[in-house]
Coordinates of C-alpha atoms in Angstrom, one line a residue:
X1 CA 118.2 -7.8 31.7
X2 CA 116.4 -5.0 30.0
X3 CA 119.1 -2.3 28.6
X4 CA 117.0 0.5 29.9
X5 CA 116.5 -0.6 33.5
X6 CA 120.3 -1.4 34.0
X7 CA 121.4 2.2 32.9
X8 CA 120.6 3.3 36.7
X9 CA 122.3 0.0 38.1
X10 CA 125.4 0.8 35.9
X11 CA 125.9 4.4 37.2
X12 CA 125.7 3.0 41.0
X13 CA 128.2 0.4 40.1
X14 CA 130.4 3.4 38.7
X15 CA 129.8 5.0 41.9
X16 CA 130.6 2.4 44.2
X17 CA 133.8 1.2 42.1
X18 CA 135.1 4.4 41.1
X19 CA 137.6 4.4 43.9
X20 CA 139.2 1.1 43.4
X21 CA 138.8 1.4 39.6
X22 CA 141.8 0.1 37.5
X23 CA 140.0 2.0 34.3
X24 CA 137.5 4.3 34.2
X25 CA 136.6 6.1 31.3
X26 CA 134.0 8.8 30.0
X27 CA 134.1 9.7 26.6
X28 CA 131.8 12.3 24.9
X29 CA 131.5 12.2 20.9
X30 CA 129.5 14.8 18.9
X31 CA 129.2 15.0 15.0
X32 CA 127.3 17.5 12.9
X33 CA 125.8 16.0 9.8
X34 CA 122.9 16.2 7.3
X35 CA 119.8 14.0 7.1
X36 CA 118.6 12.3 4.1
X37 CA 116.6 15.8 3.2
X38 CA 119.8 17.5 3.5
X39 CA 118.6 19.4 6.8
X40 CA 121.5 19.7 9.3
X41 CA 121.5 18.0 12.8
X42 CA 123.8 17.2 15.7
X43 CA 124.3 13.9 16.9
X44 CA 125.9 12.7 20.0
X45 CA 126.8 9.8 22.3
X46 CA 128.5 9.7 25.9
X47 CA 130.1 6.4 26.4
X48 CA 130.9 4.9 29.9
X49 CA 133.7 2.1 30.6
X50 CA 134.7 0.7 33.7
X51 CA 137.4 -1.8 34.9
X52 CA 137.6 -2.2 38.5
X53 CA 137.4 -4.4 41.5
X54 CA 135.2 -4.8 44.7
X55 CA 137.6 -6.8 46.9
X56 CA 138.1 -10.2 45.2
X57 CA 135.2 -9.5 42.6
X58 CA 136.3 -7.5 39.2
X59 CA 133.5 -5.3 37.7
X60 CA 133.0 -4.5 34.1
X61 CA 131.0 -2.0 32.4
X62 CA 130.4 -0.4 29.2
X63 CA 127.3 1.6 28.4
X64 CA 126.0 4.6 26.3
X65 CA 123.7 7.4 25.9
X66 CA 122.6 7.6 22.2
X67 CA 121.3 10.7 20.5
X68 CA 122.3 9.7 17.1
X69 CA 119.1 11.0 15.7
X70 CA 119.4 14.4 17.0
X71 CA 119.9 16.2 20.2
X72 CA 116.1 17.3 19.9
X73 CA 115.2 13.5 19.9
X74 CA 114.3 11.2 22.6
X75 CA 117.7 9.7 24.2
X76 CA 118.4 5.9 23.7
X77 CA 120.2 4.0 26.5
X78 CA 122.3 0.9 25.8
X79 CA 124.3 -1.1 28.4
X80 CA 126.5 -3.5 26.2
X81 CA 128.3 -5.0 29.1
X82 CA 127.8 -5.4 32.9
X83 CA 129.3 -8.0 34.8
X84 CA 130.8 -9.3 37.8
X85 CA 133.4 -12.2 38.1
X86 CA 135.7 -14.0 40.2
X87 CA 137.0 -17.1 41.1
X88 CA 135.8 -20.1 43.5
X89 CA 138.6 -22.3 43.9
X90 CA 139.5 -23.7 40.6
X91 CA 136.5 -22.4 38.9
X92 CA 135.7 -19.1 37.4
X93 CA 132.6 -17.3 37.3
X94 CA 130.9 -14.4 35.6
X95 CA 127.5 -13.0 36.1
X96 CA 125.6 -10.4 34.2
X97 CA 125.8 -9.2 30.7
X98 CA 128.8 -10.0 29.1
X99 CA 130.4 -11.4 25.8
X100 CA 130.7 -15.2 25.5
X101 CA 131.8 -17.2 22.5
X102 CA 129.3 -19.0 20.7
X103 CA 129.1 -21.5 18.0
X104 CA 128.7 -19.1 15.2
X105 CA 130.0 -16.1 16.6
X106 CA 130.4 -14.0 19.9
X107 CA 127.2 -13.4 21.5
X108 CA 125.8 -11.0 24.2
X109 CA 124.9 -13.1 27.1
X110 CA 122.7 -11.8 30.1
X111 CA 123.4 -14.8 32.2
X112 CA 126.1 -16.7 34.0
X113 CA 129.2 -18.4 32.8
X114 CA 131.5 -21.2 34.6
X115 CA 135.0 -21.9 33.6
X116 CA 137.3 -24.9 34.6
X117 CA 140.8 -25.4 33.3
X118 CA 143.6 -27.9 34.4
X119 CA 146.6 -29.4 32.5
X120 CA 145.6 -28.6 28.9
X121 CA 141.8 -29.4 29.3
X122 CA 139.2 -26.8 30.1
X123 CA 135.4 -26.8 30.3
X124 CA 133.2 -23.7 29.7
X125 CA 129.3 -23.3 30.7
X126 CA 127.3 -20.8 29.9
X127 CA 123.4 -19.9 30.1
X128 CA 121.1 -17.2 30.2
X129 CA 119.4 -14.9 27.3
X130 CA 121.5 -14.0 24.3
X131 CA 121.2 -10.6 23.0
X132 CA 121.1 -10.2 19.0
X133 CA 122.8 -6.9 18.2
X134 CA 121.7 -4.8 15.4
X135 CA 124.0 -1.9 14.8
X136 CA 124.1 -0.4 18.1
X137 CA 121.0 -1.5 20.0
X138 CA 120.9 -4.6 21.6
X139 CA 117.3 -6.4 20.9
X140 CA 115.2 -9.1 22.3
X141 CA 116.9 -12.4 22.7
X142 CA 116.4 -16.1 23.3
X143 CA 117.2 -18.6 25.8
X144 CA 120.6 -20.0 25.3
X145 CA 122.9 -22.3 26.7
X146 CA 126.2 -23.8 26.0
X147 CA 128.9 -26.1 27.0
X148 CA 132.3 -26.3 25.4
X149 CA 135.4 -28.4 26.1
X150 CA 139.1 -27.8 24.7
X151 CA 142.1 -29.5 25.2
X152 CA 145.1 -28.1 24.4
X153 CA 148.5 -30.3 23.7
X154 CA 151.7 -30.0 21.7
X155 CA 151.0 -29.0 18.4
X156 CA 147.3 -29.8 18.8
X157 CA 144.1 -28.0 19.7
X158 CA 140.8 -29.0 19.9
X159 CA 137.4 -27.5 21.0
X160 CA 134.1 -29.1 20.9
X161 CA 130.6 -27.5 22.1
X162 CA 127.1 -28.1 22.5
X163 CA 124.6 -25.5 22.3
X164 CA 120.9 -24.7 22.3
X165 CA 118.6 -21.7 21.6
X166 CA 115.0 -21.0 21.9
X167 CA 113.1 -18.1 21.9
X168 CA 109.9 -16.1 20.5
X169 CA 111.4 -15.0 17.3
X170 CA 114.0 -18.3 17.4
X171 CA 112.8 -21.8 16.9
X172 CA 114.4 -24.4 19.1
X173 CA 117.9 -25.2 17.5
X174 CA 120.6 -27.7 18.9
X175 CA 124.1 -26.8 17.3
X176 CA 127.1 -28.9 17.6
X177 CA 130.2 -27.7 16.8
X178 CA 134.0 -28.7 16.4
X179 CA 137.4 -26.7 15.8
X180 CA 141.0 -28.7 15.3
X181 CA 144.1 -27.3 14.7
X182 CA 147.1 -29.0 13.9
X183 CA 150.5 -27.1 13.9
X184 CA 154.3 -28.8 13.0
X185 CA 157.4 -28.0 14.6
X186 CA 159.5 -27.8 11.2
X187 CA 161.2 -25.0 10.1
X188 CA 158.4 -24.5 7.4
X189 CA 156.0 -24.2 10.7
X190 CA 153.2 -26.0 8.6
X191 CA 149.7 -26.1 10.2
X192 CA 146.3 -27.4 9.3
X193 CA 142.8 -26.6 10.8
X194 CA 139.3 -27.4 10.2
X195 CA 136.0 -26.0 11.7
X196 CA 132.2 -28.1 11.7
X197 CA 129.2 -26.7 12.7
X198 CA 126.1 -29.0 12.2
X199 CA 122.5 -27.5 13.5
X200 CA 119.0 -29.4 14.0
X201 CA 116.0 -27.2 13.9
X202 CA 114.2 -29.3 16.7
X203 CA 110.7 -27.6 16.3
X204 CA 110.6 -28.4 12.5
X205 CA 111.7 -31.9 12.7
X206 CA 113.5 -31.8 9.8
X207 CA 117.4 -33.3 9.2
X208 CA 120.5 -31.5 10.7
X209 CA 122.0 -29.3 8.6
X210 CA 125.7 -28.5 8.3
X211 CA 126.0 -24.7 8.2
X212 CA 129.5 -24.1 8.7
X213 CA 132.4 -26.6 7.1
X214 CA 135.8 -25.0 6.8
X215 CA 139.3 -26.3 6.0
X216 CA 142.7 -24.2 6.2
X217 CA 146.2 -25.3 5.6
X218 CA 149.3 -23.0 5.5
X219 CA 153.1 -22.9 5.9
X220 CA 156.1 -20.6 5.8
X221 CA 158.1 -20.6 2.6
X222 CA 160.5 -18.7 3.7
X223 CA 162.2 -15.0 3.2
X224 CA 159.4 -14.0 5.8
X225 CA 156.5 -15.3 3.4
X226 CA 154.0 -17.7 4.4
X227 CA 150.8 -19.2 2.2
X228 CA 147.9 -20.4 3.2
X229 CA 144.6 -22.1 1.3
X230 CA 141.2 -22.8 2.4
X231 CA 137.6 -24.3 1.4
X232 CA 134.1 -23.8 3.3
X233 CA 130.6 -24.1 2.9
X234 CA 128.3 -22.3 4.8
X235 CA 124.4 -22.4 5.0
X236 CA 121.9 -21.2 7.5
X237 CA 119.6 -24.0 9.1
X238 CA 116.9 -21.2 9.9
X239 CA 117.7 -18.0 8.1
X240 CA 114.7 -16.4 9.8
X241 CA 115.8 -17.1 13.4
X242 CA 117.1 -14.5 15.8
X243 CA 120.7 -15.3 14.9
X244 CA 120.0 -16.1 11.3
X245 CA 122.3 -13.0 10.5
X246 CA 125.1 -14.8 11.6
X247 CA 125.5 -16.5 8.3
X248 CA 125.4 -13.3 6.3
X249 CA 125.8 -15.3 3.1
X250 CA 122.5 -16.9 3.4
X251 CA 120.9 -13.9 2.2
X252 CA 122.1 -14.9 -1.4
X253 CA 119.0 -17.7 -1.0
X254 CA 120.9 -20.7 -0.2
X255 CA 124.4 -22.2 0.7
X256 CA 127.6 -20.3 -0.2
X257 CA 130.6 -22.2 -1.0
X258 CA 134.3 -20.8 -1.7
X259 CA 137.9 -22.0 -2.1
X260 CA 140.6 -19.6 -2.0
X261 CA 144.4 -19.0 -1.1
X262 CA 146.5 -16.2 0.6
X263 CA 149.9 -14.7 0.8
X264 CA 151.5 -12.7 3.4
X265 CA 155.1 -11.1 3.6
X266 CA 156.6 -9.8 6.5
X267 CA 160.0 -7.7 6.6
X268 CA 162.3 -5.5 8.1
X269 CA 161.7 -2.6 6.5
X270 CA 157.6 -2.5 6.5
X271 CA 155.2 -4.5 8.5
X272 CA 153.1 -6.6 6.1
X273 CA 152.1 -7.4 2.5
X274 CA 149.1 -9.4 2.3
X275 CA 147.0 -10.8 -0.9
X276 CA 144.2 -13.2 -1.1
X277 CA 141.4 -14.8 -3.6
X278 CA 138.6 -16.8 -3.2
X279 CA 136.1 -18.1 -6.0
X280 CA 132.7 -18.2 -4.6
X281 CA 129.4 -20.1 -5.7
X282 CA 126.1 -19.1 -4.7
X283 CA 123.8 -22.2 -4.8
X284 CA 120.2 -21.2 -5.7
X285 CA 116.9 -22.4 -7.0
X286 CA 117.8 -21.7 -10.5
X287 CA 121.2 -23.0 -10.3
X288 CA 124.7 -21.8 -9.1
X289 CA 125.8 -18.5 -9.5
X290 CA 129.6 -17.7 -9.1
X291 CA 131.5 -15.0 -7.9
X292 CA 134.8 -13.5 -6.9
X293 CA 136.5 -12.3 -3.6
X294 CA 140.0 -10.6 -3.8
X295 CA 141.8 -8.2 -1.3
X296 CA 145.3 -6.9 -1.0
X297 CA 147.0 -4.6 1.6
X298 CA 150.2 -3.4 2.6
X299 CA 151.2 -1.5 6.0
X300 CA 154.3 0.0 6.6
X301 CA 155.9 3.0 8.1
X302 CA 159.0 5.2 8.0
X303 CA 160.2 8.0 10.3
X304 CA 157.1 7.6 12.6
X305 CA 154.8 8.1 9.7
X306 CA 152.5 4.8 9.2
X307 CA 150.8 4.2 5.4
X308 CA 148.1 1.4 5.0
X309 CA 146.7 1.2 1.6
X310 CA 144.4 -1.5 0.5
X311 CA 142.1 -2.6 -2.1
X312 CA 139.4 -5.0 -1.9
X313 CA 136.9 -6.7 -5.0
X314 CA 133.7 -8.5 -4.4
X315 CA 131.4 -9.8 -7.2
X316 CA 128.0 -12.0 -7.2
X317 CA 124.6 -12.1 -8.1
X318 CA 123.7 -8.7 -6.2
X319 CA 126.4 -6.7 -8.2
X320 CA 130.2 -6.3 -7.8
X321 CA 132.5 -3.3 -6.3
X322 CA 136.0 -2.3 -6.0
X323 CA 136.8 -0.4 -2.7
X324 CA 140.1 1.3 -2.9
X325 CA 141.4 2.8 0.5
X326 CA 144.4 4.3 2.1
X327 CA 145.1 5.7 5.7
X328 CA 148.0 8.0 6.7
X329 CA 148.8 8.3 10.7
X330 CA 151.6 11.0 11.3
X331 CA 152.7 11.9 14.9
X332 CA 153.1 15.7 15.3
X333 CA 154.5 15.9 18.3
X334 CA 154.9 13.8 21.3
X335 CA 151.1 14.3 22.2
X336 CA 149.4 15.1 19.0
X337 CA 148.4 13.0 15.9
X338 CA 147.1 13.5 12.6
X339 CA 145.7 10.8 10.2
X340 CA 144.5 11.3 6.9
X341 CA 141.7 8.8 5.1
X342 CA 140.9 8.2 1.7
X343 CA 138.1 5.7 0.0
X344 CA 137.3 5.5 -3.6
X345 CA 134.3 2.8 -4.1
X346 CA 133.4 2.1 -7.7
X347 CA 130.2 -0.1 -7.5
X348 CA 127.4 -1.7 -9.5
X349 CA 123.7 -3.0 -8.1
X350 CA 122.9 -6.0 -10.6
X351 CA 123.1 -4.8 -13.9
X352 CA 123.1 -1.2 -13.4
X353 CA 125.8 1.1 -14.5
X354 CA 128.6 1.5 -12.6
X355 CA 128.8 4.5 -10.3
X356 CA 131.2 6.0 -7.6
X357 CA 131.3 6.5 -4.1
X358 CA 134.0 8.7 -2.5
X359 CA 135.2 9.6 1.1
X360 CA 138.1 11.9 2.2
X361 CA 138.6 12.6 6.0
X362 CA 141.2 13.8 8.4
X363 CA 141.4 13.3 12.3
X364 CA 143.6 14.9 14.8
X365 CA 144.2 13.8 18.4
X366 CA 145.8 15.7 21.0
X367 CA 146.6 14.1 24.7
X368 CA 146.4 17.2 26.8
X369 CA 146.8 15.2 29.8
X370 CA 147.2 11.8 30.4
X371 CA 143.6 11.7 31.8
X372 CA 142.3 13.9 28.7
X373 CA 142.5 13.1 25.3
X374 CA 140.5 15.5 22.6
X375 CA 140.1 14.6 19.1
X376 CA 138.4 16.3 16.0
X377 CA 137.5 14.7 12.6
X378 CA 136.0 16.1 9.4
X379 CA 134.7 14.3 6.3
X380 CA 133.7 14.9 2.9
X381 CA 131.7 12.1 1.3
X382 CA 129.6 11.3 -2.1
X383 CA 127.4 8.3 -2.1
X384 CA 124.1 7.2 -4.0
X385 CA 122.0 9.4 -1.8
X386 CA 124.1 12.8 -1.3
X387 CA 126.2 14.2 -4.5
X388 CA 128.4 15.9 -1.3
X389 CA 128.2 15.3 2.2
X390 CA 130.1 17.1 4.6
X391 CA 130.7 16.2 8.1
X392 CA 132.3 17.1 11.2
X393 CA 132.7 16.1 14.8
X394 CA 134.8 15.7 17.7
X395 CA 135.3 13.8 21.3
X396 CA 136.5 14.2 24.4
X397 CA 138.1 11.0 26.7
X398 CA 138.4 11.3 30.3
X399 CA 140.4 8.8 32.2
X400 CA 140.3 8.7 35.8
X401 CA 142.8 7.0 37.7

């Protein structure tokens, strides 16, 4: 399904299904910004979303016209979702462009899907052409087929899958995956889970590669607090394949292993406090290189004002950074909301000297009518490419009954 060819089809569906649509939205977004040479230009996007019915058949669509390179540049069209779905007795079906769950991540699939479930057992079969999404563009894809079986019992969840993919830019790969989760019923609510994904590059004739192995466990320790620990190892069977970027850590040049722990506390006066740390090992040709990953965040509200500060730290063979961010959301009235965002990121590439990127932004949203929402944003930023980058923009959301 070509994304340009499907835009007229989506417009036709919008026109045909508007009268029966449960949700039909049109959102226009525009932004004034500067390019790498400091020249000002206007970028814009037009989004269409549809959630409706045509008799017993559900119609879902999500498409965009993209002028992100400037209004004086050719428009780019993207269809992210365009599908029909319904039931045929005990079997649910979908056809068109849809989101489906793959062994490594969700996939955008041009094809069909069948699902059946009864007494805690479910079967799922999907096939077609899976698309790789780069930023906002759906690139050429690869043939994709997947069969998964799931069982849900008292305190036990199991899912097993078999998946194959092949294409011009993707050597034929067969994947098998298994997910398991066990939970207890005691006061501590203990739980444990595991995930395995094994891949075999059939054309290369090599051995199967354990692409993803992960173990998790956790329990409640009282006072609204819970703790968890995990260990995992990831490695791409073929980092150059179309979907090799699903294993982002593979860009480090080999397998990546980590072990970590986390804490989460929930209370009555604030939403949640969470913190975690992981020790990371990057397996490279010249030996293992160690890294660290740490995160902490808090989310709370008082008098309708919500504050969400956070901190993240990453260090590895490519460098290190700290990311300190905060967001404040405050209602100005029943129909108007204000948010303020701040981000400070000290970073270092390799062994270079430390530098700092910063951003400060604010946004105002106003629900003029239940069918009309207007918002405006302004941002000031500093990064490696620009000493001072000022951006402003707005959006207009139309909801149709």
